[in-house]
PDB file of C-alpha atoms in Angstrom:
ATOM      1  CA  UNK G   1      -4.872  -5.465 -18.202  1.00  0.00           C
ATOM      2  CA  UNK G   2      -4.617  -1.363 -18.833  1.00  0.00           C
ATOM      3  CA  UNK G   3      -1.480  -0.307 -18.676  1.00  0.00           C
ATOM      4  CA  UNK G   4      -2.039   1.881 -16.344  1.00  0.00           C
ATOM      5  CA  UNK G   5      -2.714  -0.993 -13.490  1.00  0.00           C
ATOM      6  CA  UNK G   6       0.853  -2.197 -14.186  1.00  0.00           C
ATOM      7  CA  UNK G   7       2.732  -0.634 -11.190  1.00  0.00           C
ATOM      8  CA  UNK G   8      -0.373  -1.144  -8.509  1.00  0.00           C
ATOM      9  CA  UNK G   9      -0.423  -4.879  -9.535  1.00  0.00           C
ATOM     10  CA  UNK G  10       3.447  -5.379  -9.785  1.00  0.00           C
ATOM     11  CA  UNK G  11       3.560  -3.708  -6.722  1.00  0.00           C
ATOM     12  CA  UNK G  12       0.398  -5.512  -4.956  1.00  0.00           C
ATOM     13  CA  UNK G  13       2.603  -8.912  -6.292  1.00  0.00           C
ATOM     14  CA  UNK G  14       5.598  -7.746  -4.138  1.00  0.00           C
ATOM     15  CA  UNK G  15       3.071  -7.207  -1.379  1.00  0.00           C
ATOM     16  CA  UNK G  16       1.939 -10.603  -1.532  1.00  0.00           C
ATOM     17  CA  UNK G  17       5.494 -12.032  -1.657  1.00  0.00           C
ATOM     18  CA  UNK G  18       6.442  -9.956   1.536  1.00  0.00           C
ATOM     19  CA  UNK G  19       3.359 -10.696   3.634  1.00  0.00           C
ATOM     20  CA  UNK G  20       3.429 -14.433   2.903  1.00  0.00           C
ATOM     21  CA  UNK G  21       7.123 -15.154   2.927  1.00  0.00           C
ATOM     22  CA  UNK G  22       8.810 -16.912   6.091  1.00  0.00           C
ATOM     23  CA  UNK G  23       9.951 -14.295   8.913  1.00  0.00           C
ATOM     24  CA  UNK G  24      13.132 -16.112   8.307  1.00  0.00           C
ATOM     25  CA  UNK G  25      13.773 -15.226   5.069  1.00  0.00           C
ATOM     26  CA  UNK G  26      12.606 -11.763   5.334  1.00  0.00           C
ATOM     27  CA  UNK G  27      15.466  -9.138   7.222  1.00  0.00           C
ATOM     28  CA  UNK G  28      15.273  -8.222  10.322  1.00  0.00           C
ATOM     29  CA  UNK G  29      14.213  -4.631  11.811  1.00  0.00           C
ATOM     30  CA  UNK G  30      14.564  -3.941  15.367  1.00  0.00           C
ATOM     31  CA  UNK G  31      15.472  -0.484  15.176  1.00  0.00           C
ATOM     32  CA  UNK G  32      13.121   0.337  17.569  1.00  0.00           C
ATOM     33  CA  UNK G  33       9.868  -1.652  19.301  1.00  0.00           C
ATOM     34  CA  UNK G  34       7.017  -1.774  16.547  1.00  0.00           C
ATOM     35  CA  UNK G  35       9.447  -0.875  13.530  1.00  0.00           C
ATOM     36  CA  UNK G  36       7.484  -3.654  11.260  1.00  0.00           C
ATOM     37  CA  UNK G  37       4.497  -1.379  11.669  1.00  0.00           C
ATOM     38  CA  UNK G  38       6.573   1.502   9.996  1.00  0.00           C
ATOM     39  CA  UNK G  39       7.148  -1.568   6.987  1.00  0.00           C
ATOM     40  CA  UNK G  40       3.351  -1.989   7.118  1.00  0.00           C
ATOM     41  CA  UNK G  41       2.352   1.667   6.525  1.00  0.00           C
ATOM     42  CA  UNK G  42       5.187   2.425   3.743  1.00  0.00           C
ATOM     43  CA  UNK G  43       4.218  -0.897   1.844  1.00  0.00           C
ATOM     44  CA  UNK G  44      -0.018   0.527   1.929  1.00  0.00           C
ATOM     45  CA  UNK G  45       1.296   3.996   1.491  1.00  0.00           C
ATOM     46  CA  UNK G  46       2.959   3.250  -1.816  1.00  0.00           C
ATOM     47  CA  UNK G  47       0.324   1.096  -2.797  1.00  0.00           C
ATOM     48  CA  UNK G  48      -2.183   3.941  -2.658  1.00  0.00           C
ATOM     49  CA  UNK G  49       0.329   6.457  -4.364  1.00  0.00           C
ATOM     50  CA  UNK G  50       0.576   3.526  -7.437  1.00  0.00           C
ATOM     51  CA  UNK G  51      -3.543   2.774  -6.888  1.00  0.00           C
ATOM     52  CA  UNK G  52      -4.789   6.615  -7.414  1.00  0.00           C
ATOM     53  CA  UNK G  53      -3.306   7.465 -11.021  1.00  0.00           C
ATOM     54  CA  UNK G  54      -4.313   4.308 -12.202  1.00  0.00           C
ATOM     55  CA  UNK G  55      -7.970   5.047 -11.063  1.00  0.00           C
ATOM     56  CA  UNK G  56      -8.342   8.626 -11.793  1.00  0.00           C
ATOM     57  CA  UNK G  57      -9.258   8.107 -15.234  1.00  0.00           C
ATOM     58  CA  UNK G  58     -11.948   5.838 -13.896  1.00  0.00           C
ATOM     59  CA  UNK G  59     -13.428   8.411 -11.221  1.00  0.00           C
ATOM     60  CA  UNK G  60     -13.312  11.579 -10.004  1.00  0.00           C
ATOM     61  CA  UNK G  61     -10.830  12.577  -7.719  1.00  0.00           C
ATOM     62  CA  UNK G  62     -12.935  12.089  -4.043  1.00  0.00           C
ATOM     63  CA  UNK G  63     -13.849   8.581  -5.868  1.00  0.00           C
ATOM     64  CA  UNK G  64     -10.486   7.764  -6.648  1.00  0.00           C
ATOM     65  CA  UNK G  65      -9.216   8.254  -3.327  1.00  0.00           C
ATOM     66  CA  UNK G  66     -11.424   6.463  -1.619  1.00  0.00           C
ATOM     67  CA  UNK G  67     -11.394   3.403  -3.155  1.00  0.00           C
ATOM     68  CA  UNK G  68      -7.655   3.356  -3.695  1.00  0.00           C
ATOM     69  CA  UNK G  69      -7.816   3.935   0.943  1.00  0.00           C
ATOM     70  CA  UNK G  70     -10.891   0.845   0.838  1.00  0.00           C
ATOM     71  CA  UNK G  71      -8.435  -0.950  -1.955  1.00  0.00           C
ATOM     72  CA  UNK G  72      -5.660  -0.712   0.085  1.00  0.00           C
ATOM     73  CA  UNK G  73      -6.975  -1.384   3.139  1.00  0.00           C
ATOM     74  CA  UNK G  74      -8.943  -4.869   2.458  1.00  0.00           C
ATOM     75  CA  UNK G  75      -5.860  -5.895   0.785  1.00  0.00           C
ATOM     76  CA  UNK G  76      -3.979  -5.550   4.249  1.00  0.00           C
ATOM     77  CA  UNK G  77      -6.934  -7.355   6.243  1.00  0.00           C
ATOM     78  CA  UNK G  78      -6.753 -10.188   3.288  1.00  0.00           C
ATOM     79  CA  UNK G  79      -3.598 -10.251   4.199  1.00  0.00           C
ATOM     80  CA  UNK G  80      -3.494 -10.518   7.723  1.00  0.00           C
ATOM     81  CA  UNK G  81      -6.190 -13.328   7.228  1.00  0.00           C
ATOM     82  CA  UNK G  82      -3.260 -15.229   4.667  1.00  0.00           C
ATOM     83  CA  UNK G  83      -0.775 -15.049   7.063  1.00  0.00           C
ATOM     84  CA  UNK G  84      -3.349 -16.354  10.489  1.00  0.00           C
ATOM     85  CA  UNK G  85      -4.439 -18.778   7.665  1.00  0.00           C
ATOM     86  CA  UNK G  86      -1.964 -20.456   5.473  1.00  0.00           C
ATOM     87  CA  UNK G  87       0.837 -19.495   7.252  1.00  0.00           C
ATOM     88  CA  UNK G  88       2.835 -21.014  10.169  1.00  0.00           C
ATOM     89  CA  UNK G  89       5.730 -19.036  10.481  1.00  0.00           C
ATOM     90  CA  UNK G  90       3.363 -15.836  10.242  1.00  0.00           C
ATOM     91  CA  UNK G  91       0.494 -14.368  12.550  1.00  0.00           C
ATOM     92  CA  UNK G  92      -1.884 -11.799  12.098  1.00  0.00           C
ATOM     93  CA  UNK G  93      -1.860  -8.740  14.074  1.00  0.00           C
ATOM     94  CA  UNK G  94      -4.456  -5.982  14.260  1.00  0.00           C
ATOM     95  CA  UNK G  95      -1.881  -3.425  14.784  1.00  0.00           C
ATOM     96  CA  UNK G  96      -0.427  -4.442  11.815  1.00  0.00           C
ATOM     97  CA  UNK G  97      -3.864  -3.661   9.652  1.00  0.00           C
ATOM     98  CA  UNK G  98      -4.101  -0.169  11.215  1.00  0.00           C
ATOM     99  CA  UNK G  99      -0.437   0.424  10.171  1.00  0.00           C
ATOM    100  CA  UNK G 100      -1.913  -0.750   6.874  1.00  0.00           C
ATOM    101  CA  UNK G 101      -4.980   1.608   6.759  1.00  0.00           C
ATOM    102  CA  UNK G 102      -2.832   4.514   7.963  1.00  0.00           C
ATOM    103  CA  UNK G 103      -0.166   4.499   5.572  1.00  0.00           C
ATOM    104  CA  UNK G 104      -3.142   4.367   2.804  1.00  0.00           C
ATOM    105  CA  UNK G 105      -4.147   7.538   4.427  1.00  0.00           C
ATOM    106  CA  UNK G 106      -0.884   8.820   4.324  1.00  0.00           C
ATOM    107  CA  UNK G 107      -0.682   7.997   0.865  1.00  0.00           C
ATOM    108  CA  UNK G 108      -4.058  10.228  -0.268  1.00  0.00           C
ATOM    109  CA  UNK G 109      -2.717  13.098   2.046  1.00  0.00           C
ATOM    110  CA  UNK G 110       0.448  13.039  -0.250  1.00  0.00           C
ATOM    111  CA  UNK G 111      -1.274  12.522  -3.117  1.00  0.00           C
ATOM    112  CA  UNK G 112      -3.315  15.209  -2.416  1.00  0.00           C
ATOM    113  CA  UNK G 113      -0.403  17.633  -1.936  1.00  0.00           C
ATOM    114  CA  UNK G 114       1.222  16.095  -4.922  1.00  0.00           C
ATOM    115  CA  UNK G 115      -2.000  17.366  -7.222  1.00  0.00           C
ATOM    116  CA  UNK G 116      -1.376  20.648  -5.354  1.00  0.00           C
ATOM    117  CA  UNK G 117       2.472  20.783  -6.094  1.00  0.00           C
ATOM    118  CA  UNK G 118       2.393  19.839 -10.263  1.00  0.00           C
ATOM    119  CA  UNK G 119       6.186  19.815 -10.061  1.00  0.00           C
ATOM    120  CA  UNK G 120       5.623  16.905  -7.567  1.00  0.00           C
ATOM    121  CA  UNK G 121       3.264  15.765  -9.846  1.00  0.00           C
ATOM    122  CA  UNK G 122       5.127  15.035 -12.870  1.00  0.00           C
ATOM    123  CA  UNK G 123       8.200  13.991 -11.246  1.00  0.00           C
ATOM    124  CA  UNK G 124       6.510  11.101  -9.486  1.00  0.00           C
ATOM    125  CA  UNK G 125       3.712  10.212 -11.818  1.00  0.00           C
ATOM    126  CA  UNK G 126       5.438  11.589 -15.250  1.00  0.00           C
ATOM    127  CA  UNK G 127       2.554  13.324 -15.978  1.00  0.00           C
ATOM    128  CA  UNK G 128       2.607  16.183 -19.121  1.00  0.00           C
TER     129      UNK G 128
END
């Protein structure tokens, strides 16, 4: 494995661990009605900040972001399916997946500005 894939996959593994784990063992948020969405789009939003380095050397930029959002977002419908599935202490939920796709989304939007802002840039992605 590149290097590079390191921090999508560790983070991706994390992913995995969260979705699939019992509700029980997994804190509780009821801040407000729907606050597990909120979960949902940070976990896909990160995922696509960590996915787009790692495949820019790969693609272009338009490239890159798209399949880090079509990455992203069949990795939150495979997991919806795991947790309907193989789970019984966890059900899918469609609103879930749209949390999913939209915090990918969010993540290419602040990518985007991030490519814009270099100072943002090489803070986050300690790039020289």
């Amino acid at each position: 494995m590149k290097i590079r894939y390191l921090y999508p996959f560790v983070w991706f593994i994390l992913v995995i661990i969260g979705s699939l784990s019992p509700q029980r063992n997994l804190p509780s948020i009821v801040i407000f009605e729907h606050a597990d969405k909120v979960v949902h789009g940070i976990m896909y939003f990160i995922m696509t900040v960590l996915l787009i380095p790692a495949l820019m050397s790969e693609k272009k930029y338009t490239k890159s972001y798209i399949f880090s959002f079509f990455t992203s977002a069949f990795c939150g419908l495979v997991m919806e399916f795991l947790q309907y599935s193989i789970t019984n202490t966890r059900s899918a939920d469609i609103l879930d997946f749209f949390a999913n796709c939209i915090g990918a989304l969010l993540g290419i939007i602040f990518y985007q500005y991030a490519i814009r802002n270099k100072k943002i840039e090489k803070k986050l992605f300690k790039i020289e």
